[in-house]
């Protein structure tokens, strides 16, 4: 409100390039892997592709700049993930090779409620490096930097605890989102996706 003109606005238009790549594991091409592309430093816009049977993928219209690619291999209700960083130049094609690492370590996670709390299920993430997050929104922001190594669901008392197989030696964080409610209820599942800044997250470091 007022009588003065606002300061001038400058919009810098970015050119577009292309990203092509191939996903492998143990030297073999991996088909059906989900590739998510985010520009480094921003998670506001995400492009998604899926690898072909020969492991190749193409992102045809990508803004110039530094991009983080996450390769997520779903196995039922769990996922293995790795990432790569690629620099995109306008008018050119950037090629990237992504290898999903396979180690020999098993990480067994025990999920239990805080004293007096009700816990029906949990989503558990294995993340590279030190992650300090207390909400699901803060946790989502770490995915854009390529930190996720794996994801599992725990479905409550009497069900198997989350176990991450074939983990390579590194510093990790294990983060869990506690869920109180029926995940089989579509209305409840939809509600879980909406207030991500309100969903609690609990993280612990792991070497």
Tab-separated table of N, CA, C and O in Angstrom, residues 50-175:
chain	number	residue	atom	x	y	z
A	50	UNK	N	11.845	-42.825	-15.565
A	50	UNK	CA	12.006	-44.232	-15.178
A	50	UNK	C	12.943	-44.904	-16.172
A	50	UNK	O	12.871	-44.652	-17.376
A	51	UNK	N	13.830	-45.749	-15.660
A	51	UNK	CA	14.795	-46.391	-16.554
A	51	UNK	C	14.124	-47.461	-17.416
A	51	UNK	O	13.175	-48.138	-16.987
A	52	UNK	N	14.641	-47.600	-18.629
A	52	UNK	CA	14.198	-48.661	-19.534
A	52	UNK	C	14.803	-49.997	-19.105
A	52	UNK	O	15.596	-50.067	-18.155
A	53	UNK	N	14.461	-51.055	-19.803
A	53	UNK	CA	14.972	-52.387	-19.451
A	53	UNK	C	16.499	-52.441	-19.490
A	53	UNK	O	17.116	-53.221	-18.761
A	54	UNK	N	17.109	-51.611	-20.344
A	54	UNK	CA	18.578	-51.603	-20.443
A	54	UNK	C	19.214	-50.627	-19.454
A	54	UNK	O	20.420	-50.364	-19.528
A	55	UNK	N	18.399	-50.070	-18.534
A	55	UNK	CA	18.932	-49.178	-17.513
A	55	UNK	C	19.069	-47.726	-17.919
A	55	UNK	O	19.462	-46.897	-17.100
A	56	UNK	N	18.742	-47.396	-19.171
A	56	UNK	CA	18.929	-46.028	-19.645
A	56	UNK	C	17.705	-45.163	-19.327
A	56	UNK	O	16.593	-45.661	-19.154
A	57	UNK	N	17.932	-43.853	-19.260
A	57	UNK	CA	16.844	-42.899	-19.041
A	57	UNK	C	17.203	-41.575	-19.702
A	57	UNK	O	18.372	-41.301	-19.995
A	58	UNK	N	16.176	-40.753	-19.924
A	58	UNK	CA	16.371	-39.431	-20.535
A	58	UNK	C	15.476	-38.415	-19.843
A	58	UNK	O	14.289	-38.664	-19.620
A	59	UNK	N	16.062	-37.281	-19.483
A	59	UNK	CA	15.320	-36.107	-19.026
A	59	UNK	C	15.517	-35.052	-20.097
A	59	UNK	O	16.615	-34.514	-20.260
A	60	UNK	N	14.466	-34.757	-20.871
A	60	UNK	CA	14.648	-34.040	-22.125
A	60	UNK	C	14.676	-32.526	-21.992
A	60	UNK	O	15.191	-31.843	-22.863
A	61	UNK	N	14.108	-31.957	-20.922
A	61	UNK	CA	14.074	-30.500	-20.804
A	61	UNK	C	14.441	-30.115	-19.387
A	61	UNK	O	13.602	-30.097	-18.488
A	62	UNK	N	15.721	-29.794	-19.187
A	62	UNK	CA	16.263	-29.545	-17.852
A	62	UNK	C	16.914	-28.162	-17.835
A	62	UNK	O	17.713	-27.835	-18.712
A	63	UNK	N	16.560	-27.360	-16.853
A	63	UNK	CA	17.140	-26.013	-16.746
A	63	UNK	C	18.642	-26.102	-16.490
A	63	UNK	O	19.111	-26.977	-15.764
A	64	UNK	N	19.399	-25.203	-17.094
A	64	UNK	CA	20.845	-25.207	-16.894
A	64	UNK	C	21.179	-24.985	-15.422
A	64	UNK	O	20.451	-24.324	-14.686
A	65	UNK	N	22.291	-25.579	-14.997
A	65	UNK	CA	22.708	-25.476	-13.607
A	65	UNK	C	23.063	-26.841	-13.040
A	65	UNK	O	23.151	-27.835	-13.771
A	66	UNK	N	23.280	-26.886	-11.741
A	66	UNK	CA	23.656	-28.125	-11.064
A	66	UNK	C	22.409	-28.871	-10.615
A	66	UNK	O	21.533	-28.288	-9.966
A	67	UNK	N	22.344	-30.153	-10.951
A	67	UNK	CA	21.180	-30.975	-10.628
A	67	UNK	C	21.611	-32.192	-9.814
A	67	UNK	O	22.701	-32.742	-9.996
A	68	UNK	N	20.728	-32.604	-8.908
A	68	UNK	CA	20.927	-33.822	-8.125
A	68	UNK	C	19.923	-34.854	-8.597
A	68	UNK	O	18.706	-34.623	-8.569
A	69	UNK	N	20.422	-36.008	-9.039
A	69	UNK	CA	19.567	-37.113	-9.485
A	69	UNK	C	19.539	-38.187	-8.403
A	69	UNK	O	20.584	-38.625	-7.936
A	70	UNK	N	18.343	-38.584	-8.015
A	70	UNK	CA	18.169	-39.695	-7.091
A	70	UNK	C	17.628	-40.888	-7.861
A	70	UNK	O	16.611	-40.768	-8.558
A	71	UNK	N	18.295	-42.023	-7.740
A	71	UNK	CA	17.836	-43.262	-8.366
A	71	UNK	C	17.262	-44.149	-7.274
A	71	UNK	O	17.981	-44.571	-6.365
A	72	UNK	N	15.944	-44.430	-7.349
A	72	UNK	CA	15.271	-45.209	-6.315
A	72	UNK	C	14.751	-46.516	-6.909
A	72	UNK	O	13.963	-46.519	-7.846
A	73	UNK	N	15.231	-47.614	-6.338
A	73	UNK	CA	14.848	-48.954	-6.793
A	73	UNK	C	13.873	-49.541	-5.777
A	73	UNK	O	14.247	-49.885	-4.661
A	74	UNK	N	12.603	-49.619	-6.157
A	74	UNK	CA	11.572	-50.126	-5.265
A	74	UNK	C	11.567	-51.650	-5.250
A	74	UNK	O	11.671	-52.303	-6.290
A	75	UNK	N	11.442	-52.194	-4.036
A	75	UNK	CA	11.313	-53.646	-3.851
A	75	UNK	C	10.166	-53.875	-2.868
A	75	UNK	O	10.361	-53.872	-1.657
A	76	UNK	N	8.958	-54.013	-3.421
A	76	UNK	CA	7.789	-54.125	-2.563
A	76	UNK	C	7.545	-52.805	-1.860
A	76	UNK	O	7.419	-51.756	-2.482
A	77	UNK	N	7.505	-52.832	-0.516
A	77	UNK	CA	7.292	-51.629	0.274
A	77	UNK	C	8.603	-51.031	0.783
A	77	UNK	O	8.612	-50.242	1.714
A	78	UNK	N	9.722	-51.414	0.192
A	78	UNK	CA	11.014	-50.866	0.578
A	78	UNK	C	11.718	-50.328	-0.666
A	78	UNK	O	11.288	-50.563	-1.798
A	79	UNK	N	12.807	-49.597	-0.437
A	79	UNK	CA	13.509	-48.991	-1.559
A	79	UNK	C	14.993	-48.869	-1.251
A	79	UNK	O	15.384	-48.624	-0.113
A	80	UNK	N	15.815	-49.065	-2.292
A	80	UNK	CA	17.233	-48.744	-2.240
A	80	UNK	C	17.462	-47.513	-3.102
A	80	UNK	O	16.842	-47.358	-4.156
A	81	UNK	N	18.339	-46.635	-2.667
A	81	UNK	CA	18.503	-45.381	-3.385
A	81	UNK	C	19.949	-44.928	-3.359
A	81	UNK	O	20.690	-45.200	-2.420
A	82	UNK	N	20.339	-44.252	-4.426
A	82	UNK	CA	21.633	-43.590	-4.479
A	82	UNK	C	21.466	-42.332	-5.312
A	82	UNK	O	20.386	-42.083	-5.869
A	83	UNK	N	22.504	-41.519	-5.399
A	83	UNK	CA	22.359	-40.233	-6.081
A	83	UNK	C	23.609	-39.890	-6.869
A	83	UNK	O	24.679	-40.489	-6.683
A	84	UNK	N	23.452	-38.916	-7.749
A	84	UNK	CA	24.572	-38.395	-8.530
A	84	UNK	C	24.302	-36.923	-8.810
A	84	UNK	O	23.151	-36.502	-8.924
A	85	UNK	N	25.367	-36.155	-8.925
A	85	UNK	CA	25.267	-34.729	-9.249
A	85	UNK	C	25.759	-34.507	-10.672
A	85	UNK	O	26.789	-35.055	-11.080
A	86	UNK	N	25.013	-33.712	-11.440
A	86	UNK	CA	25.377	-33.484	-12.837
A	86	UNK	C	25.195	-32.006	-13.158
A	86	UNK	O	24.281	-31.353	-12.662
A	87	UNK	N	26.102	-31.482	-13.978
A	87	UNK	CA	26.049	-30.080	-14.405
A	87	UNK	C	25.428	-30.009	-15.793
A	87	UNK	O	25.870	-30.702	-16.724
A	88	UNK	N	24.386	-29.186	-15.936
A	88	UNK	CA	23.668	-29.070	-17.205
A	88	UNK	C	23.986	-27.722	-17.843
A	88	UNK	O	23.880	-26.672	-17.203
A	89	UNK	N	24.369	-27.752	-19.123
A	89	UNK	CA	24.638	-26.554	-19.910
A	89	UNK	C	23.556	-26.394	-20.964
A	89	UNK	O	23.154	-27.380	-21.603
A	90	UNK	N	23.065	-25.180	-21.138
A	90	UNK	CA	21.997	-24.928	-22.101
A	90	UNK	C	22.397	-25.385	-23.499
A	90	UNK	O	23.511	-25.119	-23.950
A	91	UNK	N	21.483	-26.095	-24.159
A	91	UNK	CA	21.717	-26.543	-25.525
A	91	UNK	C	22.588	-27.770	-25.653
A	91	UNK	O	22.879	-28.199	-26.775
A	92	UNK	N	23.006	-28.354	-24.523
A	92	UNK	CA	23.872	-29.526	-24.577
A	92	UNK	C	23.261	-30.698	-23.804
A	92	UNK	O	22.324	-30.524	-23.023
A	93	UNK	N	23.821	-31.895	-24.053
A	93	UNK	CA	23.370	-33.105	-23.366
A	93	UNK	C	24.420	-33.540	-22.357
A	93	UNK	O	25.591	-33.706	-22.707
A	94	UNK	N	24.014	-33.687	-21.120
A	94	UNK	CA	24.906	-34.191	-20.066
A	94	UNK	C	24.619	-35.666	-19.860
A	94	UNK	O	23.456	-36.075	-19.783
A	95	UNK	N	25.670	-36.466	-19.778
A	95	UNK	CA	25.508	-37.905	-19.586
A	95	UNK	C	26.031	-38.289	-18.213
A	95	UNK	O	27.079	-37.814	-17.782
A	96	UNK	N	25.298	-39.156	-17.519
A	96	UNK	CA	25.685	-39.543	-16.169
A	96	UNK	C	25.506	-41.051	-16.002
A	96	UNK	O	24.541	-41.641	-16.500
A	97	UNK	N	26.448	-41.670	-15.312
A	97	UNK	CA	26.365	-43.098	-14.967
A	97	UNK	C	26.086	-43.204	-13.473
A	97	UNK	O	26.815	-42.630	-12.658
A	98	UNK	N	25.030	-43.916	-13.114
A	98	UNK	CA	24.640	-44.071	-11.708
A	98	UNK	C	24.718	-45.552	-11.348
A	98	UNK	O	24.061	-46.385	-11.964
A	99	UNK	N	25.543	-45.858	-10.371
A	99	UNK	CA	25.672	-47.243	-9.912
A	99	UNK	C	25.094	-47.355	-8.506
A	99	UNK	O	25.525	-46.632	-7.594
A	100	UNK	N	24.099	-48.216	-8.325
A	100	UNK	CA	23.523	-48.442	-7.010
A	100	UNK	C	24.465	-49.359	-6.242
A	100	UNK	O	24.642	-50.524	-6.598
A	101	UNK	N	25.117	-48.854	-5.177
A	101	UNK	CA	26.148	-49.644	-4.490
A	101	UNK	C	25.552	-50.811	-3.725
A	101	UNK	O	24.427	-50.752	-3.223
A	102	UNK	N	26.325	-51.878	-3.647
A	102	UNK	CA	25.915	-53.075	-2.913
A	102	UNK	C	27.025	-53.429	-1.931
A	102	UNK	O	28.165	-53.672	-2.333
A	103	UNK	N	26.699	-53.405	-0.642
A	103	UNK	CA	27.671	-53.746	0.381
A	103	UNK	C	27.363	-55.086	1.015
A	103	UNK	O	26.583	-55.889	0.483
A	104	UNK	N	27.953	-55.325	2.172
A	104	UNK	CA	27.788	-56.614	2.856
A	104	UNK	C	27.227	-56.447	4.272
A	104	UNK	O	27.115	-57.426	5.004
A	105	UNK	N	26.876	-55.213	4.641
A	105	UNK	CA	26.424	-54.946	6.006
A	105	UNK	C	24.902	-54.949	6.075
A	105	UNK	O	24.229	-54.435	5.177
A	106	UNK	N	24.358	-55.531	7.143
A	106	UNK	CA	22.923	-55.483	7.414
A	106	UNK	C	22.668	-54.555	8.592
A	106	UNK	O	23.305	-54.673	9.636
A	107	UNK	N	21.743	-53.622	8.417
A	107	UNK	CA	21.361	-52.692	9.476
A	107	UNK	C	19.962	-53.072	9.957
A	107	UNK	O	18.992	-52.995	9.197
A	108	UNK	N	19.873	-53.524	11.207
A	108	UNK	CA	18.590	-53.902	11.803
A	108	UNK	C	18.100	-52.768	12.697
A	108	UNK	O	18.825	-52.312	13.580
A	109	UNK	N	16.888	-52.308	12.453
A	109	UNK	CA	16.309	-51.189	13.197
A	109	UNK	C	15.176	-51.707	14.077
A	109	UNK	O	14.339	-52.490	13.625
A	110	UNK	N	15.166	-51.282	15.333
A	110	UNK	CA	14.069	-51.603	16.236
A	110	UNK	C	13.219	-50.364	16.451
A	110	UNK	O	13.723	-49.334	16.901
A	111	UNK	N	11.948	-50.456	16.085
A	111	UNK	CA	11.021	-49.338	16.225
A	111	UNK	C	10.166	-49.565	17.466
A	111	UNK	O	9.585	-50.639	17.641
A	112	UNK	N	10.089	-48.576	18.331
A	112	UNK	CA	9.230	-48.687	19.504
A	112	UNK	C	8.711	-47.303	19.880
A	112	UNK	O	9.363	-46.285	19.609
A	113	UNK	N	7.527	-47.232	20.490
A	113	UNK	CA	6.940	-45.931	20.819
A	113	UNK	C	7.598	-45.301	22.044
A	113	UNK	O	8.185	-45.987	22.878
A	114	UNK	N	7.499	-43.993	22.125
A	114	UNK	CA	7.881	-43.299	23.345
A	114	UNK	C	6.924	-43.700	24.465
A	114	UNK	O	5.815	-44.192	24.209
A	115	UNK	N	7.343	-43.527	25.691
A	115	UNK	CA	6.521	-43.915	26.836
A	115	UNK	C	5.154	-43.244	26.770
A	115	UNK	O	5.060	-42.023	26.609
A	116	UNK	N	4.110	-44.054	26.834
A	116	UNK	CA	2.750	-43.538	26.839
A	116	UNK	C	2.192	-43.205	25.468
A	116	UNK	O	1.039	-42.779	25.360
A	117	UNK	N	2.975	-43.398	24.407
A	117	UNK	CA	2.509	-43.056	23.056
A	117	UNK	C	1.941	-44.282	22.350
A	117	UNK	O	2.353	-45.417	22.608
A	118	UNK	N	0.993	-44.065	21.443
A	118	UNK	CA	0.413	-45.128	20.620
A	118	UNK	C	1.080	-45.094	19.257
A	118	UNK	O	1.179	-44.037	18.633
A	119	UNK	N	1.548	-46.236	18.817
A	119	UNK	CA	2.271	-46.314	17.541
A	119	UNK	C	1.737	-47.492	16.742
A	119	UNK	O	1.855	-48.641	17.162
A	120	UNK	N	1.139	-47.191	15.569
A	120	UNK	CA	0.561	-48.240	14.725
A	120	UNK	C	1.499	-48.660	13.600
A	120	UNK	O	1.423	-49.791	13.117
A	121	UNK	N	2.356	-47.761	13.157
A	121	UNK	CA	3.265	-48.050	12.035
A	121	UNK	C	4.325	-46.965	12.001
A	121	UNK	O	4.287	-46.003	12.770
A	122	UNK	N	5.296	-47.138	11.105
A	122	UNK	CA	6.338	-46.122	10.945
A	122	UNK	C	6.975	-46.270	9.574
A	122	UNK	O	7.057	-47.375	9.020
A	123	UNK	N	7.403	-45.148	9.036
A	123	UNK	CA	8.210	-45.139	7.824
A	123	UNK	C	9.635	-44.817	8.246
A	123	UNK	O	9.869	-43.809	8.924
A	124	UNK	N	10.569	-45.676	7.869
A	124	UNK	CA	11.946	-45.570	8.347
A	124	UNK	C	12.878	-45.332	7.160
A	124	UNK	O	12.798	-46.031	6.145
A	125	UNK	N	13.764	-44.341	7.307
A	125	UNK	CA	14.696	-43.982	6.246
A	125	UNK	C	16.130	-44.187	6.716
A	125	UNK	O	16.462	-43.891	7.868
A	126	UNK	N	16.969	-44.681	5.816
A	126	UNK	CA	18.410	-44.728	6.026
A	126	UNK	C	19.017	-43.649	5.146
A	126	UNK	O	18.888	-43.676	3.918
A	127	UNK	N	19.680	-42.665	5.787
A	127	UNK	CA	20.187	-41.498	5.084
A	127	UNK	C	21.687	-41.363	5.294
A	127	UNK	O	22.203	-41.659	6.373
A	128	UNK	N	22.386	-40.932	4.256
A	128	UNK	CA	23.836	-40.766	4.353
A	128	UNK	C	24.178	-39.494	5.125
A	128	UNK	O	23.568	-38.450	4.925
A	129	UNK	N	25.165	-39.624	6.015
A	129	UNK	CA	25.652	-38.467	6.745
A	129	UNK	C	24.781	-38.130	7.940
A	129	UNK	O	23.872	-38.873	8.309
A	130	UNK	N	25.089	-36.986	8.542
A	130	UNK	CA	24.369	-36.540	9.737
A	130	UNK	C	23.141	-35.742	9.319
A	130	UNK	O	23.259	-34.722	8.632
A	131	UNK	N	21.977	-36.228	9.708
A	131	UNK	CA	20.717	-35.557	9.391
A	131	UNK	C	20.067	-35.111	10.694
A	131	UNK	O	19.853	-35.926	11.601
A	132	UNK	N	19.777	-33.824	10.779
A	132	UNK	CA	19.077	-33.276	11.948
A	132	UNK	C	17.719	-32.784	11.454
A	132	UNK	O	17.613	-31.718	10.849
A	133	UNK	N	16.698	-33.586	11.659
A	133	UNK	CA	15.351	-33.239	11.209
A	133	UNK	C	14.358	-33.581	12.305
A	133	UNK	O	14.484	-34.623	12.955
A	134	UNK	N	13.383	-32.719	12.493
A	134	UNK	CA	12.332	-32.971	13.482
A	134	UNK	C	10.950	-33.015	12.851
A	134	UNK	O	9.986	-33.370	13.508
A	135	UNK	N	10.856	-32.639	11.559
A	135	UNK	CA	9.581	-32.709	10.843
A	135	UNK	C	9.794	-33.387	9.495
A	135	UNK	O	10.913	-33.429	8.969
A	136	UNK	N	8.697	-33.888	8.917
A	136	UNK	CA	8.784	-34.546	7.613
A	136	UNK	C	9.212	-33.567	6.523
A	136	UNK	O	9.872	-33.956	5.561
A	137	UNK	N	8.843	-32.297	6.655
A	137	UNK	CA	9.269	-31.315	5.657
A	137	UNK	C	10.785	-31.160	5.674
A	137	UNK	O	11.425	-31.127	4.612
A	138	UNK	N	11.386	-31.077	6.857
A	138	UNK	CA	12.843	-30.975	6.945
A	138	UNK	C	13.499	-32.227	6.377
A	138	UNK	O	14.545	-32.157	5.722
A	139	UNK	N	12.868	-33.374	6.616
A	139	UNK	CA	13.410	-34.626	6.084
A	139	UNK	C	13.333	-34.638	4.566
A	139	UNK	O	14.280	-35.033	3.882
A	140	UNK	N	12.201	-34.193	3.997
A	140	UNK	CA	12.053	-34.136	2.548
A	140	UNK	C	13.115	-33.249	1.913
A	140	UNK	O	13.600	-33.533	0.814
A	141	UNK	N	13.472	-32.167	2.604
A	141	UNK	CA	14.469	-31.250	2.048
A	141	UNK	C	15.832	-31.927	1.888
A	141	UNK	O	16.617	-31.545	1.019
A	142	UNK	N	16.135	-32.927	2.720
A	142	UNK	CA	17.418	-33.621	2.606
A	142	UNK	C	17.460	-34.519	1.372
A	142	UNK	O	18.534	-34.813	0.856
A	143	UNK	N	16.292	-34.957	0.879
A	143	UNK	CA	16.276	-35.836	-0.288
A	143	UNK	C	16.814	-35.115	-1.521
A	143	UNK	O	17.412	-35.739	-2.408
A	144	UNK	N	16.579	-33.792	-1.586
A	144	UNK	CA	17.052	-33.036	-2.733
A	144	UNK	C	18.561	-32.955	-2.824
A	144	UNK	O	19.104	-32.658	-3.885
A	145	UNK	N	19.254	-33.226	-1.723
A	145	UNK	CA	20.719	-33.217	-1.749
A	145	UNK	C	21.287	-34.614	-1.983
A	145	UNK	O	22.493	-34.812	-1.930
A	146	UNK	N	20.393	-35.570	-2.239
A	146	UNK	CA	20.840	-36.918	-2.583
A	146	UNK	C	21.274	-37.759	-1.410
A	146	UNK	O	22.161	-38.591	-1.534
A	147	UNK	N	20.648	-37.564	-0.245
A	147	UNK	CA	21.112	-38.256	0.948
A	147	UNK	C	20.479	-39.597	1.242
A	147	UNK	O	20.956	-40.328	2.103
A	148	UNK	N	19.392	-39.969	0.545
A	148	UNK	CA	18.680	-41.178	0.943
A	148	UNK	C	19.366	-42.436	0.417
A	148	UNK	O	19.700	-42.535	-0.759
A	149	UNK	N	19.555	-43.413	1.307
A	149	UNK	CA	20.144	-44.694	0.927
A	149	UNK	C	19.120	-45.818	0.916
A	149	UNK	O	19.338	-46.852	0.287
A	150	UNK	N	18.008	-45.647	1.642
A	150	UNK	CA	16.999	-46.699	1.664
A	150	UNK	C	15.776	-46.283	2.452
A	150	UNK	O	15.813	-45.326	3.230
A	151	UNK	N	14.661	-46.998	2.244
A	151	UNK	CA	13.413	-46.712	2.936
A	151	UNK	C	12.671	-48.020	3.190
A	151	UNK	O	12.659	-48.904	2.353
A	152	UNK	N	12.065	-48.129	4.384
A	152	UNK	CA	11.273	-49.299	4.750
A	152	UNK	C	10.030	-48.847	5.511
A	152	UNK	O	10.010	-47.768	6.115
A	153	UNK	N	9.007	-49.701	5.491
A	153	UNK	CA	7.834	-49.496	6.335
A	153	UNK	C	7.816	-50.544	7.440
A	153	UNK	O	8.198	-51.703	7.233
A	154	UNK	N	7.384	-50.129	8.625
A	154	UNK	CA	7.105	-51.048	9.721
A	154	UNK	C	5.611	-50.969	9.998
A	154	UNK	O	5.054	-49.885	10.144
A	155	UNK	N	4.950	-52.112	10.054
A	155	UNK	CA	3.492	-52.144	10.104
A	155	UNK	C	2.942	-52.494	11.478
A	155	UNK	O	1.797	-52.927	11.593
A	156	UNK	N	3.733	-52.316	12.522
A	156	UNK	CA	3.197	-52.435	13.866
A	156	UNK	C	3.616	-53.683	14.606
A	156	UNK	O	4.387	-54.516	14.109
A	157	UNK	N	3.096	-53.816	15.846
A	157	UNK	CA	3.440	-54.933	16.724
A	157	UNK	C	3.205	-56.273	16.032
A	157	UNK	O	2.182	-56.484	15.376
A	158	UNK	N	4.184	-57.156	16.190
A	158	UNK	CA	4.070	-58.483	15.604
A	158	UNK	C	4.564	-58.572	14.179
A	158	UNK	O	4.728	-59.676	13.651
A	159	UNK	N	4.805	-57.433	13.542
A	159	UNK	CA	5.301	-57.417	12.161
A	159	UNK	C	6.826	-57.281	12.177
A	159	UNK	O	7.410	-56.786	13.142
A	160	UNK	N	7.494	-57.746	11.103
A	160	UNK	CA	8.970	-57.679	11.068
A	160	UNK	C	9.484	-56.251	11.222
A	160	UNK	O	8.906	-55.305	10.679
A	161	UNK	N	10.574	-56.114	11.977
A	161	UNK	CA	11.220	-54.821	12.125
A	161	UNK	C	12.001	-54.482	10.844
A	161	UNK	O	12.420	-55.376	10.110
A	162	UNK	N	12.195	-53.191	10.537
A	162	UNK	CA	12.903	-52.804	9.311
A	162	UNK	C	14.355	-53.283	9.313
A	162	UNK	O	15.062	-53.142	10.319
A	163	UNK	N	14.785	-53.844	8.195
A	163	UNK	CA	16.159	-54.296	8.020
A	163	UNK	C	16.671	-53.810	6.668
A	163	UNK	O	16.016	-54.033	5.645
A	164	UNK	N	17.802	-53.137	6.674
A	164	UNK	CA	18.429	-52.664	5.435
A	164	UNK	C	19.593	-53.585	5.105
A	164	UNK	O	20.539	-53.705	5.886
A	165	UNK	N	19.528	-54.233	3.952
A	165	UNK	CA	20.548	-55.195	3.537
A	165	UNK	C	21.532	-54.554	2.552
A	165	UNK	O	21.248	-53.530	1.933
A	166	UNK	N	22.692	-55.187	2.424
A	166	UNK	CA	23.707	-54.821	1.431
A	166	UNK	C	24.119	-53.345	1.558
A	166	UNK	O	24.277	-52.627	0.581
A	167	UNK	N	24.291	-52.887	2.808
A	167	UNK	CA	24.691	-51.509	3.072
A	167	UNK	C	26.217	-51.404	3.009
A	167	UNK	O	26.932	-52.279	3.497
A	168	UNK	N	26.706	-50.318	2.416
A	168	UNK	CA	28.154	-50.103	2.334
A	168	UNK	C	28.604	-49.322	3.566
A	168	UNK	O	27.826	-48.560	4.158
A	169	UNK	N	29.858	-49.479	4.005
A	169	UNK	CA	30.350	-48.751	5.181
A	169	UNK	C	30.281	-47.239	4.962
A	169	UNK	O	30.695	-46.736	3.921
A	170	UNK	N	29.757	-46.530	5.966
A	170	UNK	CA	29.657	-45.075	5.863
A	170	UNK	C	29.044	-44.531	7.151
A	170	UNK	O	28.667	-45.305	8.034
A	171	UNK	N	28.962	-43.229	7.258
A	171	UNK	CA	28.212	-42.589	8.338
A	171	UNK	C	26.790	-42.342	7.845
A	171	UNK	O	26.590	-41.777	6.766
A	172	UNK	N	25.811	-42.751	8.652
A	172	UNK	CA	24.408	-42.653	8.265
A	172	UNK	C	23.596	-42.017	9.394
A	172	UNK	O	24.076	-41.834	10.515
A	173	UNK	N	22.349	-41.719	9.067
A	173	UNK	CA	21.328	-41.391	10.056
A	173	UNK	C	20.124	-42.271	9.771
A	173	UNK	O	19.772	-42.503	8.607
A	174	UNK	N	19.519	-42.795	10.840
A	174	UNK	CA	18.273	-43.536	10.716
A	174	UNK	C	17.162	-42.632	11.226
A	174	UNK	O	17.196	-42.180	12.373
A	175	UNK	N	16.189	-42.332	10.364
A	175	UNK	CA	15.102	-41.422	10.724
A	175	UNK	C	13.761	-42.126	10.564
A	175	UNK	O	13.546	-42.839	9.575
